[in-house]
């Protein structure tokens, strides 16, 4: 997986389609008069895992639905391994595996039977389907449970089987829509491990999530989407650099965080102050020197400071910096 060091840009540069599994440009969609995807463009290289990171309602599912051809676009172009979605729809479908957020597997059938069933629906059969069923079961870590009925599977196993169905026809681009939502932490880890293997196997992956930890762990590059717009794009390093030289301090508070935020913003060292449930995220010019003044001001504002944490810049900080809001729920 090659880390891409290209500069940050909100639109995909024209790279001639040689090494890209996906190029999309100018994707736009409105529902009624509300623009929910606004001029979104990016590209994904072979073997690259690209994350679309944004809060609920940002436009992630709408964007990938347009890329898959499941939703009509108002504008923009989509090209998959050099095939245009409109003029070569079948070639695009053959090259794309789409794993929707909702589970689509039969509880009465075993894991292997589910794969064979969905493989036949996609026009596969014979030796190829048998071989792919075996390979996919290995990839998703379910080989030892191949013959078991899926109704007894954990949430994570069902999700992995869902991913396996998307992989059967050997797509060059796999699109995963928030595959870990609603699963327990252990299952989540096994899903992430399966996705990590895919990138290593050379396939391009488009992964949507509102969890910055997942984007950091899985993705070579991340596009940050908010209110239907791609507000920044790059490697983790490039994105974190956007935050600049500020120090970040997270105060755990009891009561009055909004009042404290206002008061702290009046201090010259405080660049940003974003309150969310009992937590205040601060961007500071110099945390070492400004902490005493901050603690005193919090005290004067009537809040009890329960914890002080100096945070390393991460994608959460980048999101805060770019939008003034917290990414986490
Ligand atoms: N079929 C639809 N009709 C009207 N509004 C929709 C429809 N689908 C999505 N939306 C709206 O578009 C916005 C983006 O939704 P979505 O793409 O599902 O976001 P995400 O996947 O990032 O959570 C939301 O405000 C959502 O309510
Ligand atoms: Mg969604």
XYZ file of C-alpha atoms and ligand atoms in Angstrom:
357
model
C 0.000 0.000 0.000
C 1.715 3.118 -1.185
C 1.239 6.192 0.929
C 0.282 9.029 -1.283
C 2.085 12.273 -0.621
C 0.196 14.411 -3.081
C -0.917 17.816 -1.803
C -4.340 18.197 -0.303
C -7.057 19.069 -2.756
C -10.808 18.803 -2.745
C -11.030 17.677 -6.359
C -9.294 14.775 -8.033
C -6.550 15.709 -10.446
C -6.695 14.132 -13.892
C -4.333 11.172 -13.766
C -5.349 9.558 -17.030
C -7.023 6.558 -15.413
C -3.902 4.430 -15.624
C -3.471 3.260 -12.060
C -6.750 4.371 -10.544
C -9.535 1.951 -9.741
C -11.864 4.900 -9.159
C -12.052 8.460 -10.346
C -15.089 10.533 -9.566
C -15.576 14.232 -10.096
C -18.179 16.845 -9.351
C -20.658 14.439 -7.769
C -23.766 16.360 -6.822
C -27.153 15.342 -5.482
C -30.140 17.193 -4.088
C -33.207 15.803 -2.388
C -36.064 18.263 -2.853
C -34.191 21.544 -2.682
C -31.590 20.341 -0.233
C -28.123 19.715 -1.695
C -26.807 16.719 0.262
C -23.742 16.015 -1.925
C -22.026 19.045 -3.384
C -19.220 18.753 -5.931
C -17.473 15.739 -4.399
C -14.507 14.276 -6.266
C -11.656 11.929 -5.413
C -9.682 9.015 -6.789
C -8.498 5.674 -5.456
C -5.402 3.870 -6.691
C -4.958 0.107 -6.928
C -4.198 -1.346 -3.532
C -5.216 1.863 -1.812
C -7.742 2.078 0.988
C -9.548 5.399 0.888
C -11.719 6.539 3.772
C -14.701 8.808 3.518
C -14.929 10.169 7.055
C -17.808 12.304 8.245
C -20.610 12.503 10.788
C -24.050 10.993 10.309
C -25.908 12.775 7.546
C -22.731 14.116 5.898
C -23.588 12.482 2.564
C -21.403 9.356 2.617
C -24.071 6.821 1.642
C -25.499 9.150 -0.988
C -22.021 9.568 -2.515
C -21.277 5.864 -2.748
C -24.793 5.096 -3.991
C -24.063 7.373 -6.944
C -20.677 5.727 -7.528
C -22.350 2.301 -7.607
C -25.013 3.549 -9.993
C -27.754 2.823 -7.472
C -28.768 6.462 -7.258
C -29.125 8.912 -10.138
C -26.695 11.826 -9.934
C -27.598 15.429 -10.590
C -24.097 15.969 -11.885
C -20.594 14.591 -12.009
C -18.715 11.676 -13.542
C -17.683 8.244 -12.296
C -14.997 6.083 -13.843
C -13.979 2.654 -12.511
C -10.746 1.089 -13.830
C -11.097 3.448 -16.782
C -14.732 2.540 -17.573
C -17.294 5.311 -17.557
C -20.310 4.478 -15.394
C -22.856 5.752 -17.940
C -21.450 4.289 -21.143
C -19.968 1.070 -19.690
C -22.339 0.254 -16.850
C -21.786 -3.509 -17.014
C -18.007 -3.206 -16.934
C -18.291 -0.931 -13.926
C -20.620 -3.366 -12.166
C -18.181 -6.194 -12.828
C -15.336 -4.195 -11.303
C -17.186 -2.986 -8.200
C -18.180 -4.900 -5.101
C -20.642 -3.065 -2.907
C -21.264 -3.998 0.710
C -24.312 -2.131 1.967
C -24.788 -1.272 5.599
C -27.854 -3.474 5.920
C -27.196 -7.184 6.145
C -28.349 -9.244 3.181
C -27.807 -12.883 4.134
C -30.118 -15.845 4.661
C -30.200 -17.149 8.256
C -31.342 -20.661 7.220
C -28.365 -21.146 4.928
C -24.782 -21.839 5.938
C -21.984 -19.358 5.208
C -20.873 -21.345 2.150
C -24.456 -21.743 0.915
C -25.027 -17.999 1.214
C -21.907 -17.317 -0.845
C -22.911 -19.856 -3.514
C -26.446 -18.442 -3.649
C -25.307 -14.839 -4.098
C -22.580 -15.957 -6.508
C -25.182 -17.611 -8.754
C -27.277 -14.427 -8.613
C -24.239 -12.620 -10.025
C -24.018 -15.156 -12.849
C -21.179 -17.203 -11.380
C -21.127 -20.976 -11.242
C -19.127 -24.166 -11.656
C -15.510 -24.435 -10.622
C -14.987 -20.695 -10.424
C -17.763 -20.243 -7.889
C -16.554 -23.225 -5.849
C -12.994 -21.903 -5.820
C -14.032 -18.344 -5.027
C -16.280 -19.546 -2.204
C -13.270 -21.251 -0.590
C -10.993 -18.261 -1.117
C -13.496 -15.751 0.203
C -14.200 -17.850 3.305
C -10.459 -17.715 4.029
C -10.247 -13.969 3.460
C -13.128 -13.197 5.821
C -11.917 -15.703 8.400
C -14.959 -17.979 8.259
C -13.423 -21.098 6.685
C -13.896 -23.079 9.883
C -17.561 -22.070 10.084
C -18.359 -22.590 6.387
C -21.012 -25.246 6.970
C -22.764 -23.612 9.945
C -26.118 -21.912 9.626
C -25.615 -18.163 9.781
C -28.500 -17.523 12.184
C -26.169 -18.580 15.009
C -23.388 -16.220 13.867
C -22.338 -13.152 15.863
C -22.997 -9.707 14.418
C -19.378 -9.441 13.334
C -19.423 -12.807 11.554
C -22.561 -11.814 9.668
C -20.945 -8.547 8.629
C -17.849 -10.394 7.430
C -20.024 -12.717 5.394
C -21.702 -9.643 3.919
C -18.241 -8.404 2.920
C -17.493 -11.833 1.439
C -20.546 -11.608 -0.815
C -19.222 -8.318 -2.174
C -15.848 -9.952 -2.868
C -17.032 -13.078 -4.697
C -16.782 -11.802 -8.265
C -13.226 -10.513 -7.669
C -13.965 -6.788 -7.841
C -11.105 -4.337 -8.262
C -12.886 -1.815 -6.075
C -14.710 -2.812 -2.906
C -17.050 -0.252 -1.359
C -17.928 -0.716 2.301
C -20.583 1.441 3.957
C -19.931 1.773 7.709
C -19.481 -1.975 8.223
C -18.860 -1.766 11.976
C -21.890 0.223 13.053
C -23.862 -1.614 15.723
C -21.387 -4.441 16.368
C -19.544 -5.197 19.599
C -15.870 -4.152 19.964
C -14.459 -7.651 19.403
C -16.480 -8.182 16.223
C -15.462 -4.730 15.108
C -11.820 -5.658 15.405
C -12.294 -8.805 13.312
C -14.069 -6.791 10.606
C -11.243 -4.250 10.537
C -8.692 -7.059 10.294
C -10.528 -8.441 7.243
C -10.526 -5.020 5.587
C -6.802 -4.601 6.274
C -6.164 -7.838 4.366
C -8.031 -6.549 1.321
C -5.792 -3.541 0.834
C -2.755 -5.768 1.245
C -4.186 -8.025 -1.492
C -4.083 -5.201 -4.057
C -7.755 -4.307 -4.321
C -8.902 -0.697 -3.975
C -11.172 -0.069 -1.027
C -13.598 2.771 -0.405
C -14.518 2.748 3.263
C -17.057 5.077 4.815
C -17.111 5.695 8.532
C -17.865 8.250 11.204
C -15.223 6.703 13.483
C -11.931 8.521 13.141
C -10.047 5.606 14.768
C -11.140 3.347 11.902
C -10.106 5.858 9.271
C -6.718 6.248 10.984
C -6.155 2.515 11.256
C -7.328 1.395 7.827
C -6.936 4.172 5.334
C -3.980 5.286 3.226
C -5.809 8.515 2.497
C -8.905 10.055 3.987
C -11.459 12.481 2.588
C -13.274 14.433 5.274
C -16.883 15.066 4.313
C -19.235 17.455 6.060
C -22.608 18.769 4.892
C -22.082 17.118 1.516
C -18.731 18.734 0.808
C -15.259 17.266 0.856
C -13.566 19.739 3.174
C -10.082 18.193 3.131
C -8.252 15.183 1.783
C -4.912 13.568 2.324
C -2.842 11.104 4.278
C -3.227 11.159 8.037
C 0.016 13.144 8.247
C -1.126 15.726 5.695
C -4.460 16.160 7.437
C -2.959 16.496 10.899
C -0.577 19.125 9.539
C -3.620 21.244 8.673
C -4.189 21.762 12.378
C -0.828 23.506 12.546
C 1.267 24.165 15.562
C -1.520 24.389 18.109
C -1.484 22.306 21.273
C -4.651 20.469 22.138
C -5.961 20.061 25.620
C -9.149 18.276 26.605
C -10.755 19.317 29.877
C -13.204 16.972 31.598
C -15.714 19.216 33.344
C -18.583 19.033 35.741
C -21.138 21.629 34.719
C -21.108 24.858 32.770
C -18.898 23.938 29.820
C -20.559 26.466 27.490
C -19.960 29.327 29.899
C -16.391 28.183 30.435
C -15.786 28.016 26.667
C -16.858 31.636 26.250
C -14.710 32.758 29.124
C -11.647 30.855 27.934
C -11.942 32.176 24.381
C -11.335 35.614 25.861
C -7.835 34.502 26.912
C -5.163 35.326 24.323
C -3.641 31.807 24.411
C -6.946 30.106 23.580
C -7.514 29.763 19.823
C -10.505 27.412 19.867
C -12.833 26.042 22.532
C -15.414 23.435 21.522
C -17.752 22.079 24.218
C -19.426 18.657 24.027
C -20.997 16.641 26.888
C -18.843 17.432 29.906
C -15.774 17.877 27.735
C -14.121 21.018 26.442
C -11.637 20.714 23.583
C -9.144 23.567 23.516
C -6.685 24.654 20.864
C -3.855 26.572 22.544
C -0.767 28.403 21.420
C 1.252 27.049 24.334
C -0.411 24.539 26.651
C 2.464 24.506 29.116
C 2.289 28.200 29.912
C -1.450 28.737 29.531
C -2.809 25.904 31.675
C -2.722 27.746 35.019
C -4.700 30.668 33.583
C -7.163 28.256 31.994
C -7.770 26.341 35.192
C -8.266 29.589 37.093
C -10.751 30.874 34.509
C -12.682 27.598 34.582
C -12.881 27.837 38.327
C -14.143 31.424 38.154
C -16.795 30.327 35.638
C -18.133 27.877 38.212
C -17.028 24.617 36.547
C -15.174 21.830 38.307
C -12.265 20.489 36.236
C -12.180 16.691 36.662
C -9.410 15.908 34.181
C -6.834 17.586 31.978
C -5.552 15.663 28.981
C -2.986 16.856 26.464
C -4.058 15.287 23.174
C -1.912 14.406 20.219
C -3.414 15.828 17.052
C -5.624 13.237 15.351
C -8.380 13.262 12.752
C -10.861 14.292 15.430
C -8.800 17.453 15.966
C -8.644 17.986 12.216
C -12.417 17.775 11.987
C -12.798 20.225 14.868
C -10.314 22.572 13.273
C -12.050 22.490 9.888
C -15.676 22.601 10.990
C -15.691 23.915 14.548
C -17.665 20.854 15.602
C -16.884 17.473 17.121
C -16.989 14.388 14.911
C -17.806 11.939 17.645
C -21.440 11.207 18.473
N -33.829 9.369 -0.219
C -33.643 10.492 0.484
N -34.567 11.481 0.485
C -34.363 12.636 1.156
N -33.259 12.913 1.881
C -32.294 11.971 1.909
C -32.426 10.717 1.228
N -31.296 9.987 1.442
C -30.514 10.747 2.232
N -31.098 11.926 2.515
C -30.525 13.008 3.328
O -29.268 13.331 2.769
C -28.323 13.633 3.776
C -27.118 12.736 3.637
O -27.510 11.406 3.926
P -26.505 10.173 3.840
O -25.844 10.192 2.515
O -27.285 8.966 4.186
O -25.460 10.541 4.973
P -24.403 9.596 5.723
O -24.346 8.297 4.985
O -23.134 10.367 5.693
O -24.906 9.426 7.122
C -29.053 13.475 5.099
O -29.486 14.743 5.507
C -30.222 12.597 4.745
O -31.299 12.848 5.604
Mg -24.678 6.357 5.672
